[in-house]
Amino acid sequence: MGVSIDSFGTVTAPSESSLADLARAQADQIAAVVTAVGICDTELRNGPRWAIMSVSGHRLVGKEGQMGQRSLAAVMIVIAIGWLTPVVASGQSQARSGSDTAATWTPPRTPDGRPDLQGFWTTQTFTPLERPEHLAGKEFFTEEEAAALHQQFTAEGVDPLARSAINLDSAEERETRLYQTNRDDGTYVHYDNELWLRTAVPKGLSSRRTSLITDPPDGQIPPLTPEAERRMAAARQARRQRGAFDGYEIRPLSERCIVWPH
């Protein structure tokens, strides 16, 4: 007889008439709980002297003299419930988290039903969107390769707009592409992209991945479907039939301060 916890974490305490029996029958289990929460048996004379202590050692509840079995058992039940419930709930939560999350999660959608990709998207990385040709079939850089690239990309004077440098296989070619000016001819005035596009955190690799695209596995943007090709053709035709400044939505995203790729 004792505190029962079902598979859903529901705690059921015994009836009041059985509290005294519970205190005697489960002395060992209750002692473990008592030790964990800081209840100490200070002295055994005519009866136990009990004190409930806080973690810091301050006396919260205490009474000298003999405590009735019913009162003692009631305290034990409250403590046992408080101690056991979080443990059981945590175990059940961890067991269900892997399967339930995958089964119940659905991608967020916009009001018109499209995938909701709203958020803070940054270009603060040299990791390319698509996997470069010389890295075909290679999903990850080694730790050594990633460290060397990160060091090269975050060096002083690197042009933040030199995104194509990652597409070069040679370290020497990347080094040439990463800088706008010759730093060794004595005329380097440092008035370039690195100056006005520099950020507090140097731009390096976002991870050891060789592309931001993870699916398809080849790291490439898949070809358009026939329907998408028709929509693109219609959009191009519409742009040719109107003036470049007929509406603000016609202007490039960077001009409208929506996206500034660098």
Short mmCIF file of C-alpha atoms in Angstrom, two decimals:
data_model
loop_
_atom_site.label_atom_id
_atom_site.label_comp_id
_atom_site.label_asym_id
_atom_site.label_seq_id
_atom_site.Cartn_x
_atom_site.Cartn_y
_atom_site.Cartn_z
CA MET A 1 0.00 0.00 0.00
CA GLY A 2 1.38 3.42 -0.80
CA VAL A 3 1.44 6.26 -3.25
CA SER A 4 0.50 4.94 -6.68
CA ILE A 5 1.48 6.54 -9.98
CA ASP A 6 -0.15 5.30 -13.16
CA SER A 7 1.31 5.37 -16.68
CA PHE A 8 0.08 8.92 -17.21
CA GLY A 9 1.85 10.26 -14.12
CA THR A 10 -1.32 10.56 -11.99
CA VAL A 11 -0.53 10.28 -8.27
CA THR A 12 -3.09 8.63 -5.98
CA ALA A 13 -2.58 8.82 -2.20
CA PRO A 14 -4.01 6.22 0.19
CA SER A 15 -7.03 6.98 2.34
CA GLU A 16 -6.62 8.71 5.68
CA SER A 17 -7.31 5.53 7.64
CA SER A 18 -4.30 3.80 6.13
CA LEU A 19 -1.70 6.51 6.66
CA ALA A 20 -0.33 5.02 9.86
CA ASP A 21 0.12 1.60 8.24
CA LEU A 22 1.82 3.25 5.30
CA ALA A 23 4.35 4.96 7.55
CA ARG A 24 5.32 1.68 9.19
CA ALA A 25 5.27 -0.56 6.12
CA GLN A 26 7.36 1.71 3.92
CA ALA A 27 9.87 3.01 6.41
CA ASP A 28 12.86 2.32 4.17
CA GLN A 29 11.36 4.02 1.12
CA ILE A 30 10.19 7.01 3.13
CA ALA A 31 13.62 7.34 4.73
CA ALA A 32 15.17 7.75 1.29
CA VAL A 33 12.69 10.47 0.43
CA VAL A 34 13.21 12.13 3.79
CA THR A 35 16.96 12.22 3.24
CA ALA A 36 16.58 13.69 -0.25
CA VAL A 37 14.45 16.65 0.80
CA GLY A 38 16.26 17.45 3.99
CA ILE A 39 13.98 16.15 6.74
CA CYS A 40 16.10 14.98 9.58
CA ASP A 41 15.43 12.86 12.62
CA THR A 42 17.13 14.99 15.22
CA GLU A 43 16.68 12.81 18.24
CA LEU A 44 14.91 9.68 19.44
CA ARG A 45 13.73 9.81 23.03
CA ASN A 46 10.13 9.33 24.04
CA GLY A 47 9.23 10.09 20.45
CA PRO A 48 10.87 11.48 17.33
CA ARG A 49 11.70 15.14 17.04
CA TRP A 50 11.18 16.25 13.43
CA ALA A 51 12.16 19.35 11.53
CA ILE A 52 11.59 20.16 7.89
CA MET A 53 14.63 22.08 6.67
CA SER A 54 15.15 24.17 3.58
CA VAL A 55 18.09 23.59 1.27
CA SER A 56 19.87 26.53 2.88
CA GLY A 57 19.47 24.94 6.31
CA HIS A 58 16.73 27.21 7.69
CA ARG A 59 13.99 25.61 9.72
CA LEU A 60 10.72 25.77 7.84
CA VAL A 61 8.41 23.64 9.97
CA GLY A 62 9.31 21.97 13.23
CA LYS A 63 7.83 20.59 16.44
CA GLU A 64 9.45 18.96 19.39
CA GLY A 65 7.87 16.05 21.16
CA GLN A 66 6.08 13.05 19.79
CA MET A 67 4.40 13.44 16.42
CA GLY A 68 1.38 11.30 15.78
CA GLN A 69 1.75 8.57 13.22
CA ARG A 70 -1.05 10.06 11.14
CA SER A 71 0.60 13.51 11.02
CA LEU A 72 3.98 12.02 10.25
CA ALA A 73 2.60 9.85 7.48
CA ALA A 74 0.74 12.79 5.97
CA VAL A 75 3.98 14.75 5.76
CA MET A 76 5.69 11.76 4.18
CA ILE A 77 2.97 11.42 1.54
CA VAL A 78 3.19 15.08 0.55
CA ILE A 79 6.95 14.83 0.21
CA ALA A 80 6.80 11.56 -1.72
CA ILE A 81 4.29 12.99 -4.17
CA GLY A 82 6.38 16.09 -4.75
CA TRP A 83 9.56 14.07 -5.15
CA LEU A 84 8.28 11.29 -7.38
CA THR A 85 5.95 13.15 -9.73
CA PRO A 86 8.60 15.23 -11.58
CA VAL A 87 10.80 12.15 -12.04
CA VAL A 88 8.01 10.09 -13.56
CA ALA A 89 6.76 12.96 -15.69
CA SER A 90 10.27 13.63 -16.97
CA GLY A 91 10.81 9.99 -17.90
CA GLN A 92 7.52 9.78 -19.73
CA SER A 93 8.20 13.05 -21.53
CA GLN A 94 11.59 11.86 -22.75
CA ALA A 95 10.19 8.53 -23.90
CA ARG A 96 7.43 10.15 -25.90
CA SER A 97 9.41 13.11 -27.25
CA GLY A 98 11.14 11.24 -30.06
CA SER A 99 8.11 9.55 -31.61
CA ASP A 100 5.31 11.97 -30.71
CA THR A 101 7.13 15.06 -31.97
CA ALA A 102 7.83 13.54 -35.37
CA ALA A 103 4.28 12.24 -35.65
CA THR A 104 2.44 15.39 -34.59
CA TRP A 105 4.59 18.26 -35.88
CA THR A 106 3.43 19.92 -39.08
CA PRO A 107 5.27 22.69 -40.91
CA PRO A 108 3.78 26.15 -40.32
CA ARG A 109 1.81 27.65 -43.18
CA THR A 110 0.98 31.18 -44.30
CA PRO A 111 -2.71 32.18 -44.57
CA ASP A 112 -2.67 31.26 -48.27
CA GLY A 113 -1.29 27.78 -47.54
CA ARG A 114 2.34 28.24 -48.50
CA PRO A 115 5.22 27.12 -46.22
CA ASP A 116 5.85 29.84 -43.65
CA LEU A 117 9.54 30.70 -43.92
CA GLN A 118 9.30 33.97 -42.02
CA GLY A 119 12.18 34.69 -39.71
CA PHE A 120 15.60 36.31 -39.49
CA TRP A 121 17.62 35.02 -42.41
CA THR A 122 21.22 36.16 -42.57
CA THR A 123 23.93 35.94 -45.21
CA GLN A 124 26.63 36.03 -42.54
CA THR A 125 28.38 32.95 -43.91
CA PHE A 126 30.69 31.88 -46.70
CA THR A 127 28.99 28.48 -46.82
CA PRO A 128 27.52 28.41 -50.35
CA LEU A 129 23.86 27.80 -51.08
CA GLU A 130 24.72 25.09 -53.60
CA ARG A 131 27.61 22.64 -53.34
CA PRO A 132 30.56 23.68 -55.53
CA GLU A 133 31.52 21.38 -58.40
CA HIS A 134 34.90 20.47 -56.94
CA LEU A 135 33.11 19.27 -53.77
CA ALA A 136 30.58 17.05 -55.58
CA GLY A 137 29.67 14.03 -53.45
CA LYS A 138 31.22 15.57 -50.33
CA GLU A 139 28.60 16.61 -47.79
CA PHE A 140 30.95 17.76 -45.03
CA PHE A 141 34.37 19.31 -44.74
CA THR A 142 36.75 17.58 -42.37
CA GLU A 143 37.44 19.42 -39.13
CA GLU A 144 40.87 20.39 -40.44
CA GLU A 145 39.48 21.68 -43.75
CA ALA A 146 36.74 23.67 -42.04
CA ALA A 147 39.23 25.22 -39.59
CA ALA A 148 41.57 26.26 -42.41
CA LEU A 149 38.74 27.79 -44.46
CA HIS A 150 37.31 29.59 -41.43
CA GLN A 151 40.71 31.09 -40.66
CA GLN A 152 41.12 32.23 -44.26
CA PHE A 153 37.63 33.73 -44.52
CA THR A 154 37.74 35.61 -41.21
CA ALA A 155 41.13 37.23 -41.76
CA GLU A 156 41.51 41.01 -41.68
CA GLY A 157 40.62 42.71 -44.93
CA VAL A 158 38.53 39.91 -46.48
CA ASP A 159 35.81 41.18 -48.82
CA PRO A 160 32.42 40.08 -47.40
CA LEU A 161 31.02 40.04 -50.95
CA ALA A 162 33.58 37.51 -52.17
CA ARG A 163 31.10 34.65 -51.87
CA SER A 164 32.42 32.90 -54.97
CA ALA A 165 35.78 32.29 -53.28
CA ILE A 166 34.43 29.07 -51.77
CA ASN A 167 33.95 27.73 -55.29
CA LEU A 168 37.70 27.82 -55.90
CA ASP A 169 39.60 24.65 -55.09
CA SER A 170 43.01 26.25 -54.69
CA ALA A 171 43.84 28.07 -51.45
CA GLU A 172 46.00 30.50 -53.43
CA GLU A 173 43.14 31.31 -55.82
CA ARG A 174 40.78 31.82 -52.89
CA GLU A 175 43.28 34.16 -51.26
CA THR A 176 43.42 36.32 -54.40
CA ARG A 177 39.64 36.42 -54.74
CA LEU A 178 39.02 37.30 -51.10
CA TYR A 179 40.65 40.73 -51.28
CA GLN A 180 39.72 43.72 -53.40
CA THR A 181 43.10 45.43 -53.36
CA ASN A 182 46.76 44.55 -53.26
CA ARG A 183 47.82 44.76 -49.64
CA ASP A 184 51.54 44.61 -50.38
CA ASP A 185 52.15 47.50 -52.76
CA GLY A 186 52.10 50.25 -50.13
CA THR A 187 48.94 51.88 -51.46
CA TYR A 188 46.37 49.85 -49.54
CA VAL A 189 43.98 52.44 -48.07
CA HIS A 190 41.39 49.94 -46.83
CA TYR A 191 38.47 51.77 -48.44
CA ASP A 192 36.48 48.80 -49.70
CA ASN A 193 33.67 46.38 -48.89
CA GLU A 194 35.52 45.02 -45.86
CA LEU A 195 35.35 48.48 -44.32
CA TRP A 196 31.66 49.32 -44.72
CA LEU A 197 30.22 45.79 -44.65
CA ARG A 198 32.27 44.52 -41.73
CA THR A 199 30.27 43.00 -38.85
CA ALA A 200 31.06 42.44 -35.19
CA VAL A 201 31.31 38.69 -35.79
CA PRO A 202 33.67 37.87 -38.68
CA LYS A 203 32.02 36.09 -41.58
CA GLY A 204 33.16 32.48 -41.81
CA LEU A 205 31.54 29.09 -42.31
CA SER A 206 28.20 28.39 -40.64
CA SER A 207 29.06 24.69 -40.19
CA ARG A 208 31.15 21.92 -41.71
CA ARG A 209 28.53 21.40 -44.43
CA THR A 210 29.68 22.10 -47.97
CA SER A 211 26.33 23.66 -48.90
CA LEU A 212 23.36 25.24 -47.18
CA ILE A 213 21.08 22.94 -49.18
CA THR A 214 20.83 19.58 -47.41
CA ASP A 215 18.11 17.99 -49.54
CA PRO A 216 18.49 16.91 -52.35
CA PRO A 217 21.61 15.11 -51.11
CA ASP A 218 23.70 16.51 -53.97
CA GLY A 219 23.32 19.99 -52.47
CA GLN A 220 21.91 21.45 -55.69
CA ILE A 221 18.67 23.32 -56.39
CA PRO A 222 16.48 20.83 -58.30
CA PRO A 223 15.23 21.78 -61.77
CA LEU A 224 11.93 23.60 -62.08
CA THR A 225 8.78 21.67 -62.81
CA PRO A 226 7.01 22.42 -66.11
CA GLU A 227 4.39 24.45 -64.24
CA ALA A 228 7.06 26.53 -62.51
CA GLU A 229 8.78 27.15 -65.83
CA ARG A 230 5.51 28.47 -67.27
CA ARG A 231 5.06 30.82 -64.32
CA MET A 232 8.60 32.11 -64.68
CA ALA A 233 8.11 32.73 -68.40
CA ALA A 234 4.87 34.61 -67.72
CA ALA A 235 6.61 36.76 -65.11
CA ARG A 236 9.42 37.63 -67.51
CA GLN A 237 6.91 38.57 -70.19
CA ALA A 238 4.98 40.78 -67.77
CA ARG A 239 8.16 42.63 -66.79
CA ARG A 240 8.89 43.41 -70.43
CA GLN A 241 5.43 44.94 -70.90
CA ARG A 242 5.66 47.53 -68.13
CA GLY A 243 7.99 50.30 -67.15
CA ALA A 244 10.85 49.71 -64.76
CA PHE A 245 9.38 52.21 -62.28
CA ASP A 246 5.63 51.55 -62.63
CA GLY A 247 5.41 50.20 -59.09
CA TYR A 248 7.59 49.67 -56.05
CA GLU A 249 7.20 45.89 -56.23
CA ILE A 250 8.97 45.91 -59.59
CA ARG A 251 12.17 47.26 -58.06
CA PRO A 252 14.90 44.85 -56.88
CA LEU A 253 14.75 43.55 -53.32
CA SER A 254 18.05 45.19 -52.40
CA GLU A 255 16.78 48.57 -53.61
CA ARG A 256 13.73 48.14 -51.39
CA CYS A 257 15.99 47.26 -48.42
CA ILE A 258 14.43 43.82 -48.08
CA VAL A 259 17.43 41.68 -48.98
CA TRP A 260 21.02 42.84 -49.27
CA PRO A 261 23.16 39.82 -50.19
CA HIS A 262 26.67 40.02 -48.82
#
